[in-house]
Amino acid sequence: MRIICLVAAATILFAAGGIAFADGSGDPTAVKSEDGKYLDKQGNPTYKIQPDGTVDWYTYSGYRRYHSDCHVCHGPDGMGSSYAPALKDSLKTMSYGDFLATVASGRKNVTTATENVMPAFGNNPNVACHLDDIYVYLRARANNALGRVRPAKHEDKSNAYADAEDSCMGTK
Ligand code: HEC
């Protein structure tokens, strides 16, 4: 029995050994960047954190957006609360597409006696215009690339980001 368990454990370790990191969207390693936005090899948005701790603009912006719009229910730093799940753990299995859909449409937990409601943010420009930012920040948290800290140094906001943000928020 013990031998069988060891073999099973070794197989799992070996299988996991092929990928350095993985979350619900796969390997988060940034393979390219477009105007300050980093993408993984699947084309999903991801974070880029330099050895000196400088984070990409999305991670920094996502940190701020998360703490203004999600933190009240999901707890500081994506750690969760008694009311809503720890998003730093959710993203370990949740894909980018599922994340976007859940935040845009919301969700209601109907399996418990107490009703826990995830509001729909699809019509809230503060969130809807910054979904990638929040995703990238939480992705960094899910992969332990960023601790429970306010990022001290960050890349500048790119002109392309600023233009897209202005047009999304309807300020231009
Ligand atoms: C009013 C409280 C509240 C706010 C504010 C809120 N959420 Fe939620 N969220 C919830 C609850 C409760 C759930 C669990 C719903 C369920 O169990 O179906 C949830 C679930 C989620 C899930 C699914 C997690 C999983 O493990 O399946 C995601 C993703 C999510 N929220 C993202 C966000 C983001 C991003 C924000 C900020 C833009 C946010 N939420 C703001 C209450 C909230």
Short mmCIF file of N, CA and C and ligand atoms in Angstrom, two decimals:
data_model
loop_
_atom_site.label_atom_id
_atom_site.label_comp_id
_atom_site.label_asym_id
_atom_site.label_seq_id
_atom_site.Cartn_x
_atom_site.Cartn_y
_atom_site.Cartn_z
N MET A 1 0.84 -1.20 0.00
CA MET A 1 0.00 0.00 0.00
C MET A 1 0.88 1.25 0.00
N ARG A 2 1.87 1.26 0.90
CA ARG A 2 2.75 2.42 0.98
C ARG A 2 3.48 2.64 -0.34
N ILE A 3 3.92 1.55 -0.96
CA ILE A 3 4.64 1.67 -2.23
C ILE A 3 3.75 2.29 -3.30
N ILE A 4 2.51 1.84 -3.34
CA ILE A 4 1.60 2.39 -4.34
C ILE A 4 1.44 3.90 -4.14
N CYS A 5 1.31 4.31 -2.89
CA CYS A 5 1.15 5.74 -2.61
C CYS A 5 2.39 6.51 -3.06
N LEU A 6 3.56 5.97 -2.78
CA LEU A 6 4.78 6.65 -3.17
C LEU A 6 4.87 6.80 -4.69
N VAL A 7 4.48 5.74 -5.39
CA VAL A 7 4.51 5.81 -6.85
C VAL A 7 3.54 6.88 -7.34
N ALA A 8 2.36 6.90 -6.74
CA ALA A 8 1.36 7.90 -7.15
C ALA A 8 1.89 9.31 -6.88
N ALA A 9 2.49 9.49 -5.70
CA ALA A 9 3.01 10.82 -5.35
C ALA A 9 4.12 11.22 -6.31
N ALA A 10 4.98 10.28 -6.65
CA ALA A 10 6.08 10.58 -7.56
C ALA A 10 5.54 10.97 -8.94
N THR A 11 4.49 10.27 -9.37
CA THR A 11 3.90 10.58 -10.67
C THR A 11 3.35 12.00 -10.69
N ILE A 12 2.68 12.38 -9.60
CA ILE A 12 2.10 13.72 -9.54
C ILE A 12 3.21 14.76 -9.55
N LEU A 13 4.26 14.52 -8.77
CA LEU A 13 5.37 15.47 -8.73
C LEU A 13 6.01 15.61 -10.10
N PHE A 14 6.15 14.48 -10.76
CA PHE A 14 6.77 14.50 -12.07
C PHE A 14 5.91 15.29 -13.05
N ALA A 15 4.60 15.02 -13.02
CA ALA A 15 3.68 15.70 -13.94
C ALA A 15 3.71 17.21 -13.70
N ALA A 16 3.75 17.61 -12.42
CA ALA A 16 3.73 19.03 -12.09
C ALA A 16 5.08 19.67 -12.43
N GLY A 17 6.13 18.86 -12.46
CA GLY A 17 7.46 19.40 -12.69
C GLY A 17 7.66 20.06 -14.04
N GLY A 18 6.81 19.69 -15.01
CA GLY A 18 6.96 20.23 -16.36
C GLY A 18 6.64 21.71 -16.46
N ILE A 19 5.78 22.20 -15.57
CA ILE A 19 5.36 23.59 -15.62
C ILE A 19 5.89 24.29 -14.38
N ALA A 20 6.54 25.41 -14.58
CA ALA A 20 7.10 26.13 -13.44
C ALA A 20 5.99 26.67 -12.55
N PHE A 21 5.03 27.36 -13.16
CA PHE A 21 3.90 27.90 -12.43
C PHE A 21 2.67 27.61 -13.26
N ALA A 22 1.54 27.52 -12.62
CA ALA A 22 0.30 27.40 -13.38
C ALA A 22 -0.85 27.87 -12.53
N ASP A 23 -1.86 28.45 -13.18
CA ASP A 23 -3.08 28.81 -12.50
C ASP A 23 -4.23 28.46 -13.43
N GLY A 24 -5.42 28.98 -13.15
CA GLY A 24 -6.59 28.61 -13.94
C GLY A 24 -6.48 28.95 -15.42
N SER A 25 -5.54 29.82 -15.78
CA SER A 25 -5.35 30.16 -17.19
C SER A 25 -4.05 29.59 -17.73
N GLY A 26 -3.37 28.75 -16.96
CA GLY A 26 -2.13 28.14 -17.44
C GLY A 26 -0.91 28.82 -16.88
N ASP A 27 0.15 28.79 -17.66
CA ASP A 27 1.44 29.34 -17.23
C ASP A 27 1.39 30.88 -17.30
N PRO A 28 1.59 31.56 -16.17
CA PRO A 28 1.47 33.03 -16.16
C PRO A 28 2.70 33.78 -16.68
N THR A 29 3.72 33.05 -17.09
CA THR A 29 4.94 33.74 -17.54
C THR A 29 4.64 34.68 -18.70
N ALA A 30 5.09 35.93 -18.58
CA ALA A 30 4.88 36.90 -19.65
C ALA A 30 5.81 36.57 -20.81
N VAL A 31 5.26 36.45 -22.03
CA VAL A 31 6.12 36.18 -23.18
C VAL A 31 6.20 37.37 -24.12
N LYS A 32 5.26 38.30 -23.99
CA LYS A 32 5.40 39.52 -24.79
C LYS A 32 4.66 40.67 -24.14
N SER A 33 4.96 41.87 -24.59
CA SER A 33 4.26 43.02 -24.05
C SER A 33 3.84 43.94 -25.18
N GLU A 34 2.65 44.51 -24.99
CA GLU A 34 2.12 45.47 -25.96
C GLU A 34 1.77 46.72 -25.19
N ASP A 35 2.51 47.79 -25.41
CA ASP A 35 2.24 49.06 -24.73
C ASP A 35 2.08 48.91 -23.22
N GLY A 36 2.97 48.17 -22.59
CA GLY A 36 2.92 48.05 -21.14
C GLY A 36 1.97 46.99 -20.64
N LYS A 37 1.29 46.28 -21.56
CA LYS A 37 0.41 45.17 -21.15
C LYS A 37 1.13 43.87 -21.47
N TYR A 38 1.30 43.03 -20.47
CA TYR A 38 2.03 41.77 -20.65
C TYR A 38 1.05 40.63 -20.91
N LEU A 39 1.46 39.74 -21.80
CA LEU A 39 0.61 38.61 -22.18
C LEU A 39 1.37 37.31 -22.01
N ASP A 40 0.63 36.25 -21.60
CA ASP A 40 1.26 34.94 -21.51
C ASP A 40 1.21 34.27 -22.88
N LYS A 41 1.67 33.02 -22.96
CA LYS A 41 1.78 32.42 -24.30
C LYS A 41 0.40 32.10 -24.90
N GLN A 42 -0.63 32.07 -24.05
CA GLN A 42 -2.00 31.85 -24.56
C GLN A 42 -2.64 33.17 -24.98
N GLY A 43 -1.97 34.29 -24.70
CA GLY A 43 -2.56 35.59 -25.03
C GLY A 43 -3.39 36.18 -23.91
N ASN A 44 -3.37 35.55 -22.72
CA ASN A 44 -4.10 36.11 -21.58
C ASN A 44 -3.24 37.18 -20.91
N PRO A 45 -3.90 38.20 -20.34
CA PRO A 45 -3.12 39.22 -19.64
C PRO A 45 -2.41 38.63 -18.42
N THR A 46 -1.21 39.11 -18.18
CA THR A 46 -0.46 38.60 -17.03
C THR A 46 0.39 39.70 -16.43
N TYR A 47 1.04 39.39 -15.34
CA TYR A 47 1.85 40.37 -14.63
C TYR A 47 3.32 40.25 -15.02
N LYS A 48 4.06 41.32 -14.74
CA LYS A 48 5.51 41.28 -14.93
C LYS A 48 6.13 42.01 -13.75
N ILE A 49 6.84 41.29 -12.94
CA ILE A 49 7.43 41.90 -11.75
C ILE A 49 8.94 41.74 -11.83
N GLN A 50 9.62 42.88 -11.84
CA GLN A 50 11.06 42.86 -12.00
C GLN A 50 11.75 42.50 -10.68
N PRO A 51 13.01 42.05 -10.77
CA PRO A 51 13.71 41.62 -9.55
C PRO A 51 13.73 42.70 -8.47
N ASP A 52 13.73 43.98 -8.84
CA ASP A 52 13.77 45.02 -7.80
C ASP A 52 12.37 45.35 -7.27
N GLY A 53 11.36 44.57 -7.70
CA GLY A 53 10.02 44.76 -7.16
C GLY A 53 9.13 45.68 -7.99
N THR A 54 9.68 46.28 -9.06
CA THR A 54 8.86 47.14 -9.91
C THR A 54 7.79 46.30 -10.61
N VAL A 55 6.53 46.70 -10.47
CA VAL A 55 5.45 45.94 -11.10
C VAL A 55 4.99 46.66 -12.36
N ASP A 56 4.37 45.91 -13.26
CA ASP A 56 3.77 46.50 -14.46
C ASP A 56 2.60 47.39 -14.05
N TRP A 57 2.18 48.26 -14.96
CA TRP A 57 1.12 49.20 -14.65
C TRP A 57 -0.19 48.48 -14.27
N TYR A 58 -0.52 47.38 -14.95
CA TYR A 58 -1.79 46.68 -14.69
C TYR A 58 -1.84 46.12 -13.26
N THR A 59 -0.73 45.58 -12.82
CA THR A 59 -0.69 45.03 -11.45
C THR A 59 -0.93 46.15 -10.44
N TYR A 60 -0.28 47.29 -10.70
CA TYR A 60 -0.43 48.43 -9.77
C TYR A 60 -1.85 48.98 -9.80
N SER A 61 -2.35 49.20 -11.01
CA SER A 61 -3.71 49.73 -11.15
C SER A 61 -4.72 48.74 -10.58
N GLY A 62 -4.50 47.46 -10.83
CA GLY A 62 -5.40 46.43 -10.31
C GLY A 62 -5.42 46.39 -8.79
N TYR A 63 -4.25 46.61 -8.21
CA TYR A 63 -4.17 46.68 -6.75
C TYR A 63 -5.11 47.77 -6.24
N ARG A 64 -5.04 48.93 -6.89
CA ARG A 64 -5.86 50.06 -6.44
C ARG A 64 -7.34 49.80 -6.69
N ARG A 65 -7.68 49.28 -7.87
CA ARG A 65 -9.09 49.02 -8.19
C ARG A 65 -9.66 47.95 -7.29
N TYR A 66 -8.89 46.91 -7.07
CA TYR A 66 -9.35 45.83 -6.18
C TYR A 66 -9.71 46.41 -4.82
N HIS A 67 -8.79 47.25 -4.29
CA HIS A 67 -9.03 47.76 -2.94
C HIS A 67 -10.10 48.84 -2.90
N SER A 68 -10.51 49.39 -4.02
CA SER A 68 -11.64 50.31 -3.95
C SER A 68 -12.97 49.61 -4.22
N ASP A 69 -13.00 48.53 -5.00
CA ASP A 69 -14.29 47.96 -5.37
C ASP A 69 -14.55 46.52 -4.93
N CYS A 70 -13.57 45.77 -4.55
CA CYS A 70 -13.77 44.35 -4.24
C CYS A 70 -13.44 44.02 -2.79
N HIS A 71 -12.52 44.77 -2.25
CA HIS A 71 -11.96 44.50 -0.94
C HIS A 71 -13.03 44.44 0.16
N VAL A 72 -14.08 45.27 0.05
CA VAL A 72 -15.11 45.31 1.09
C VAL A 72 -15.71 43.93 1.33
N CYS A 73 -15.86 43.11 0.30
CA CYS A 73 -16.40 41.75 0.48
C CYS A 73 -15.31 40.68 0.46
N HIS A 74 -14.34 40.84 -0.43
CA HIS A 74 -13.35 39.77 -0.63
C HIS A 74 -12.12 39.89 0.26
N GLY A 75 -12.12 40.90 1.13
CA GLY A 75 -11.01 41.04 2.08
C GLY A 75 -9.80 41.70 1.46
N PRO A 76 -8.91 42.26 2.31
CA PRO A 76 -7.71 42.92 1.79
C PRO A 76 -6.81 41.92 1.07
N ASP A 77 -6.14 42.38 0.03
CA ASP A 77 -5.12 41.59 -0.67
C ASP A 77 -5.64 40.26 -1.25
N GLY A 78 -6.95 40.20 -1.51
CA GLY A 78 -7.51 38.97 -2.11
C GLY A 78 -7.57 37.80 -1.15
N MET A 79 -7.51 38.10 0.17
CA MET A 79 -7.41 37.05 1.17
C MET A 79 -8.75 36.42 1.55
N GLY A 80 -9.87 37.01 1.11
CA GLY A 80 -11.17 36.45 1.43
C GLY A 80 -11.72 36.94 2.76
N SER A 81 -13.00 36.67 2.98
CA SER A 81 -13.66 37.06 4.22
C SER A 81 -14.70 36.00 4.53
N SER A 82 -15.43 36.19 5.62
CA SER A 82 -16.47 35.21 5.94
C SER A 82 -17.61 35.32 4.92
N TYR A 83 -17.66 36.43 4.18
CA TYR A 83 -18.76 36.63 3.23
C TYR A 83 -18.43 36.16 1.81
N ALA A 84 -17.21 36.39 1.39
CA ALA A 84 -16.86 36.08 -0.01
C ALA A 84 -15.50 35.39 -0.10
N PRO A 85 -15.33 34.56 -1.14
CA PRO A 85 -14.11 33.74 -1.23
C PRO A 85 -12.82 34.52 -1.45
N ALA A 86 -11.70 33.89 -1.10
CA ALA A 86 -10.37 34.47 -1.32
C ALA A 86 -10.06 34.37 -2.81
N LEU A 87 -10.02 35.50 -3.49
CA LEU A 87 -9.81 35.47 -4.94
C LEU A 87 -8.39 35.06 -5.30
N LYS A 88 -7.45 35.23 -4.39
CA LYS A 88 -6.09 34.77 -4.69
C LYS A 88 -6.08 33.24 -4.80
N ASP A 89 -7.04 32.59 -4.15
CA ASP A 89 -7.15 31.13 -4.30
C ASP A 89 -8.06 30.78 -5.49
N SER A 90 -9.12 31.55 -5.68
CA SER A 90 -10.03 31.26 -6.80
C SER A 90 -9.28 31.21 -8.13
N LEU A 91 -8.35 32.16 -8.31
CA LEU A 91 -7.66 32.23 -9.61
C LEU A 91 -6.68 31.09 -9.84
N LYS A 92 -6.42 30.30 -8.81
CA LYS A 92 -5.56 29.13 -9.02
C LYS A 92 -6.24 28.11 -9.92
N THR A 93 -7.58 28.15 -9.95
CA THR A 93 -8.30 27.21 -10.82
C THR A 93 -9.21 27.91 -11.82
N MET A 94 -9.53 29.16 -11.58
CA MET A 94 -10.48 29.86 -12.44
C MET A 94 -9.77 30.45 -13.66
N SER A 95 -10.37 30.27 -14.83
CA SER A 95 -9.75 30.81 -16.05
C SER A 95 -10.06 32.31 -16.18
N TYR A 96 -9.30 32.95 -17.04
CA TYR A 96 -9.50 34.38 -17.34
C TYR A 96 -10.94 34.62 -17.82
N GLY A 97 -11.41 33.77 -18.73
CA GLY A 97 -12.77 33.94 -19.27
C GLY A 97 -13.84 33.82 -18.20
N ASP A 98 -13.68 32.85 -17.31
CA ASP A 98 -14.65 32.68 -16.23
C ASP A 98 -14.61 33.86 -15.26
N PHE A 99 -13.42 34.38 -15.05
CA PHE A 99 -13.28 35.54 -14.16
C PHE A 99 -14.06 36.72 -14.75
N LEU A 100 -13.82 37.01 -16.04
CA LEU A 100 -14.49 38.15 -16.68
C LEU A 100 -16.01 37.97 -16.61
N ALA A 101 -16.48 36.76 -16.91
CA ALA A 101 -17.93 36.52 -16.94
C ALA A 101 -18.54 36.68 -15.55
N THR A 102 -17.84 36.18 -14.53
CA THR A 102 -18.38 36.26 -13.17
C THR A 102 -18.47 37.71 -12.71
N VAL A 103 -17.42 38.48 -12.98
CA VAL A 103 -17.42 39.86 -12.50
C VAL A 103 -18.43 40.69 -13.29
N ALA A 104 -18.55 40.43 -14.58
CA ALA A 104 -19.50 41.22 -15.39
C ALA A 104 -20.95 40.88 -15.02
N SER A 105 -21.25 39.60 -14.81
CA SER A 105 -22.65 39.19 -14.61
C SER A 105 -23.02 38.95 -13.16
N GLY A 106 -22.04 38.79 -12.28
CA GLY A 106 -22.34 38.51 -10.88
C GLY A 106 -22.75 37.07 -10.67
N ARG A 107 -23.03 36.74 -9.41
CA ARG A 107 -23.42 35.37 -9.09
C ARG A 107 -24.08 35.35 -7.73
N LYS A 108 -25.01 34.42 -7.58
CA LYS A 108 -25.69 34.31 -6.30
C LYS A 108 -25.48 32.91 -5.78
N ASN A 109 -25.05 32.82 -4.52
CA ASN A 109 -24.85 31.50 -3.93
C ASN A 109 -26.19 31.01 -3.40
N VAL A 110 -26.75 30.04 -4.08
CA VAL A 110 -28.08 29.55 -3.70
C VAL A 110 -27.99 28.26 -2.89
N THR A 111 -26.77 27.81 -2.60
CA THR A 111 -26.65 26.53 -1.92
C THR A 111 -26.65 26.67 -0.40
N THR A 112 -26.51 27.87 0.11
CA THR A 112 -26.49 28.03 1.57
C THR A 112 -27.75 28.76 2.04
N ALA A 113 -28.01 28.68 3.33
CA ALA A 113 -29.19 29.33 3.90
C ALA A 113 -29.02 30.84 3.83
N THR A 114 -27.80 31.32 4.11
CA THR A 114 -27.56 32.75 3.99
C THR A 114 -27.28 33.06 2.52
N GLU A 115 -27.81 34.17 2.07
CA GLU A 115 -27.64 34.49 0.65
C GLU A 115 -26.40 35.35 0.45
N ASN A 116 -25.40 34.82 -0.20
CA ASN A 116 -24.19 35.58 -0.50
C ASN A 116 -24.25 36.00 -1.97
N VAL A 117 -24.21 37.29 -2.18
CA VAL A 117 -24.39 37.77 -3.54
C VAL A 117 -23.14 38.44 -4.07
N MET A 118 -22.71 38.02 -5.23
CA MET A 118 -21.64 38.70 -5.95
C MET A 118 -22.33 39.62 -6.95
N PRO A 119 -22.21 40.95 -6.73
CA PRO A 119 -22.93 41.88 -7.62
C PRO A 119 -22.38 41.83 -9.05
N ALA A 120 -23.22 42.21 -10.02
CA ALA A 120 -22.77 42.33 -11.41
C ALA A 120 -22.12 43.69 -11.58
N PHE A 121 -20.91 43.71 -12.17
CA PHE A 121 -20.20 44.98 -12.34
C PHE A 121 -20.12 45.41 -13.81
N GLY A 122 -20.83 44.68 -14.68
CA GLY A 122 -20.72 44.96 -16.11
C GLY A 122 -21.04 46.40 -16.48
N ASN A 123 -21.91 47.07 -15.70
CA ASN A 123 -22.30 48.44 -16.02
C ASN A 123 -21.60 49.47 -15.15
N ASN A 124 -20.63 49.06 -14.37
CA ASN A 124 -19.90 49.98 -13.52
C ASN A 124 -18.54 50.25 -14.18
N PRO A 125 -18.38 51.42 -14.80
CA PRO A 125 -17.16 51.67 -15.57
C PRO A 125 -15.89 51.60 -14.72
N ASN A 126 -15.97 51.94 -13.44
CA ASN A 126 -14.78 51.87 -12.60
C ASN A 126 -14.21 50.45 -12.57
N VAL A 127 -15.11 49.48 -12.67
CA VAL A 127 -14.68 48.09 -12.67
C VAL A 127 -14.58 47.56 -14.11
N ALA A 128 -15.64 47.77 -14.89
CA ALA A 128 -15.70 47.19 -16.23
C ALA A 128 -14.56 47.69 -17.12
N CYS A 129 -14.10 48.93 -16.91
CA CYS A 129 -13.00 49.45 -17.72
C CYS A 129 -11.64 49.00 -17.18
N HIS A 130 -11.65 48.29 -16.05
CA HIS A 130 -10.37 47.88 -15.44
C HIS A 130 -10.36 46.41 -15.06
N LEU A 131 -11.13 45.62 -15.80
CA LEU A 131 -11.21 44.18 -15.47
C LEU A 131 -9.86 43.50 -15.62
N ASP A 132 -9.13 43.86 -16.68
CA ASP A 132 -7.82 43.23 -16.88
C ASP A 132 -6.84 43.60 -15.76
N ASP A 133 -6.95 44.84 -15.30
CA ASP A 133 -6.06 45.30 -14.24
C ASP A 133 -6.29 44.45 -12.99
N ILE A 134 -7.57 44.30 -12.63
CA ILE A 134 -7.90 43.53 -11.41
C ILE A 134 -7.48 42.08 -11.59
N TYR A 135 -7.73 41.56 -12.80
CA TYR A 135 -7.34 40.17 -13.06
C TYR A 135 -5.83 39.98 -12.92
N VAL A 136 -5.07 40.88 -13.51
CA VAL A 136 -3.60 40.75 -13.48
C VAL A 136 -3.08 40.85 -12.04
N TYR A 137 -3.64 41.79 -11.28
CA TYR A 137 -3.23 41.91 -9.87
C TYR A 137 -3.51 40.60 -9.12
N LEU A 138 -4.73 40.07 -9.29
CA LEU A 138 -5.08 38.85 -8.56
C LEU A 138 -4.29 37.64 -9.07
N ARG A 139 -3.94 37.68 -10.34
CA ARG A 139 -3.14 36.58 -10.90
C ARG A 139 -1.75 36.58 -10.24
N ALA A 140 -1.20 37.77 -10.03
CA ALA A 140 0.09 37.87 -9.35
C ALA A 140 -0.04 37.36 -7.91
N ARG A 141 -1.14 37.66 -7.28
CA ARG A 141 -1.37 37.19 -5.90
C ARG A 141 -1.52 35.67 -5.89
N ALA A 142 -2.27 35.12 -6.87
CA ALA A 142 -2.52 33.67 -6.90
C ALA A 142 -1.23 32.89 -7.09
N ASN A 143 -0.26 33.47 -7.79
CA ASN A 143 1.00 32.78 -8.04
C ASN A 143 2.10 33.20 -7.06
N ASN A 144 1.69 33.90 -6.00
CA ASN A 144 2.65 34.35 -4.98
C ASN A 144 3.78 35.20 -5.56
N ALA A 145 3.48 35.86 -6.67
CA ALA A 145 4.50 36.75 -7.25
C ALA A 145 4.50 38.09 -6.53
N LEU A 146 3.39 38.38 -5.84
CA LEU A 146 3.24 39.63 -5.11
C LEU A 146 2.69 39.29 -3.73
N GLY A 147 3.30 39.86 -2.72
CA GLY A 147 2.83 39.59 -1.35
C GLY A 147 1.69 40.50 -0.95
N ARG A 148 1.43 40.55 0.35
CA ARG A 148 0.34 41.38 0.85
C ARG A 148 0.83 42.81 1.04
N VAL A 149 1.23 43.42 -0.06
CA VAL A 149 1.81 44.76 0.02
C VAL A 149 1.23 45.64 -1.08
N ARG A 150 1.28 46.94 -0.81
CA ARG A 150 1.00 47.90 -1.86
C ARG A 150 2.27 47.98 -2.70
N PRO A 151 2.18 47.71 -4.02
CA PRO A 151 3.42 47.74 -4.82
C PRO A 151 4.08 49.11 -4.72
N ALA A 152 5.35 49.13 -4.33
CA ALA A 152 6.03 50.40 -4.08
C ALA A 152 6.43 51.08 -5.39
N LYS A 153 6.91 50.29 -6.36
CA LYS A 153 7.39 50.87 -7.62
C LYS A 153 6.63 50.26 -8.77
N HIS A 154 6.28 51.08 -9.74
CA HIS A 154 5.53 50.53 -10.87
C HIS A 154 5.94 51.21 -12.17
N GLU A 155 5.70 50.51 -13.27
CA GLU A 155 5.95 51.10 -14.59
C GLU A 155 4.93 52.22 -14.81
N ASP A 156 5.25 53.12 -15.74
CA ASP A 156 4.34 54.22 -16.03
C ASP A 156 3.12 53.74 -16.81
N LYS A 157 2.07 54.51 -16.69
CA LYS A 157 0.88 54.26 -17.50
C LYS A 157 1.23 54.60 -18.95
N SER A 158 0.96 53.68 -19.87
CA SER A 158 1.32 53.96 -21.27
C SER A 158 0.26 54.87 -21.91
N ASN A 159 0.63 55.54 -22.99
CA ASN A 159 -0.34 56.39 -23.69
C ASN A 159 -1.50 55.57 -24.22
N ALA A 160 -1.20 54.36 -24.70
CA ALA A 160 -2.26 53.50 -25.25
C ALA A 160 -3.26 53.14 -24.15
N TYR A 161 -2.73 52.86 -22.97
CA TYR A 161 -3.62 52.53 -21.83
C TYR A 161 -4.49 53.74 -21.50
N ALA A 162 -3.85 54.92 -21.42
CA ALA A 162 -4.59 56.13 -21.05
C ALA A 162 -5.69 56.42 -22.06
N ASP A 163 -5.41 56.24 -23.36
CA ASP A 163 -6.42 56.50 -24.38
C ASP A 163 -7.59 55.53 -24.26
N ALA A 164 -7.26 54.23 -24.08
CA ALA A 164 -8.30 53.21 -23.97
C ALA A 164 -9.16 53.46 -22.73
N GLU A 165 -8.49 53.87 -21.65
CA GLU A 165 -9.22 54.12 -20.41
C GLU A 165 -10.16 55.31 -20.58
N ASP A 166 -9.66 56.38 -21.18
CA ASP A 166 -10.50 57.56 -21.38
C ASP A 166 -11.71 57.23 -22.21
N SER A 167 -11.52 56.46 -23.30
CA SER A 167 -12.67 56.21 -24.15
C SER A 167 -13.64 55.24 -23.46
N CYS A 168 -13.12 54.31 -22.68
CA CYS A 168 -14.01 53.38 -21.96
C CYS A 168 -14.81 54.12 -20.89
N MET A 169 -14.15 55.01 -20.17
CA MET A 169 -14.82 55.73 -19.09
C MET A 169 -15.70 56.86 -19.64
N GLY A 170 -15.61 57.14 -20.94
CA GLY A 170 -16.43 58.17 -21.54
C GLY A 170 -16.01 59.58 -21.18
N THR A 171 -14.71 59.75 -20.85
CA THR A 171 -14.26 61.08 -20.47
C THR A 171 -13.71 61.87 -21.66
N LYS A 172 -13.71 61.26 -22.84
CA LYS A 172 -13.24 62.01 -24.01
C LYS A 172 -14.19 61.81 -25.17
C1 HEC B 1 -21.09 42.88 -2.10
C2 HEC B 1 -20.00 41.95 -1.90
C3 HEC B 1 -19.07 41.69 -3.09
C4 HEC B 1 -18.33 42.60 -3.81
C5 HEC B 1 -18.27 44.12 -3.63
C6 HEC B 1 -17.58 41.84 -4.76
N1 HEC B 1 -17.85 40.51 -4.64
FE1 HEC B 1 -17.09 38.98 -5.75
N2 HEC B 1 -18.21 37.65 -4.76
C7 HEC B 1 -19.03 37.94 -3.69
C8 HEC B 1 -19.60 36.70 -3.19
C9 HEC B 1 -20.57 36.57 -2.00
C10 HEC B 1 -19.12 35.67 -4.01
C11 HEC B 1 -19.46 34.18 -3.93
C12 HEC B 1 -20.72 33.97 -4.74
C13 HEC B 1 -21.07 32.51 -4.85
O1 HEC B 1 -20.68 31.76 -3.96
O2 HEC B 1 -21.71 32.14 -5.84
C14 HEC B 1 -18.25 36.29 -4.98
C15 HEC B 1 -17.57 35.60 -5.96
C16 HEC B 1 -16.66 36.15 -6.82
C17 HEC B 1 -15.90 35.40 -7.80
C18 HEC B 1 -15.95 33.91 -8.00
C19 HEC B 1 -14.97 33.28 -7.05
C20 HEC B 1 -14.97 31.80 -7.04
O3 HEC B 1 -14.13 31.22 -6.32
O4 HEC B 1 -15.77 31.15 -7.73
C21 HEC B 1 -15.11 36.29 -8.44
C22 HEC B 1 -14.11 36.02 -9.53
C23 HEC B 1 -15.37 37.60 -7.85
N3 HEC B 1 -16.33 37.48 -6.88
C24 HEC B 1 -14.71 38.76 -8.23
C25 HEC B 1 -14.99 40.02 -7.69
C26 HEC B 1 -14.30 41.22 -8.08
C27 HEC B 1 -13.17 41.29 -9.09
C28 HEC B 1 -14.84 42.24 -7.37
C29 HEC B 1 -14.52 43.72 -7.45
C30 HEC B 1 -14.67 44.31 -8.75
C31 HEC B 1 -15.87 41.66 -6.52
N4 HEC B 1 -15.91 40.31 -6.72
C32 HEC B 1 -16.67 42.39 -5.64
C33 HEC B 1 -19.28 39.18 -3.16
C34 HEC B 1 -18.76 40.38 -3.63
#
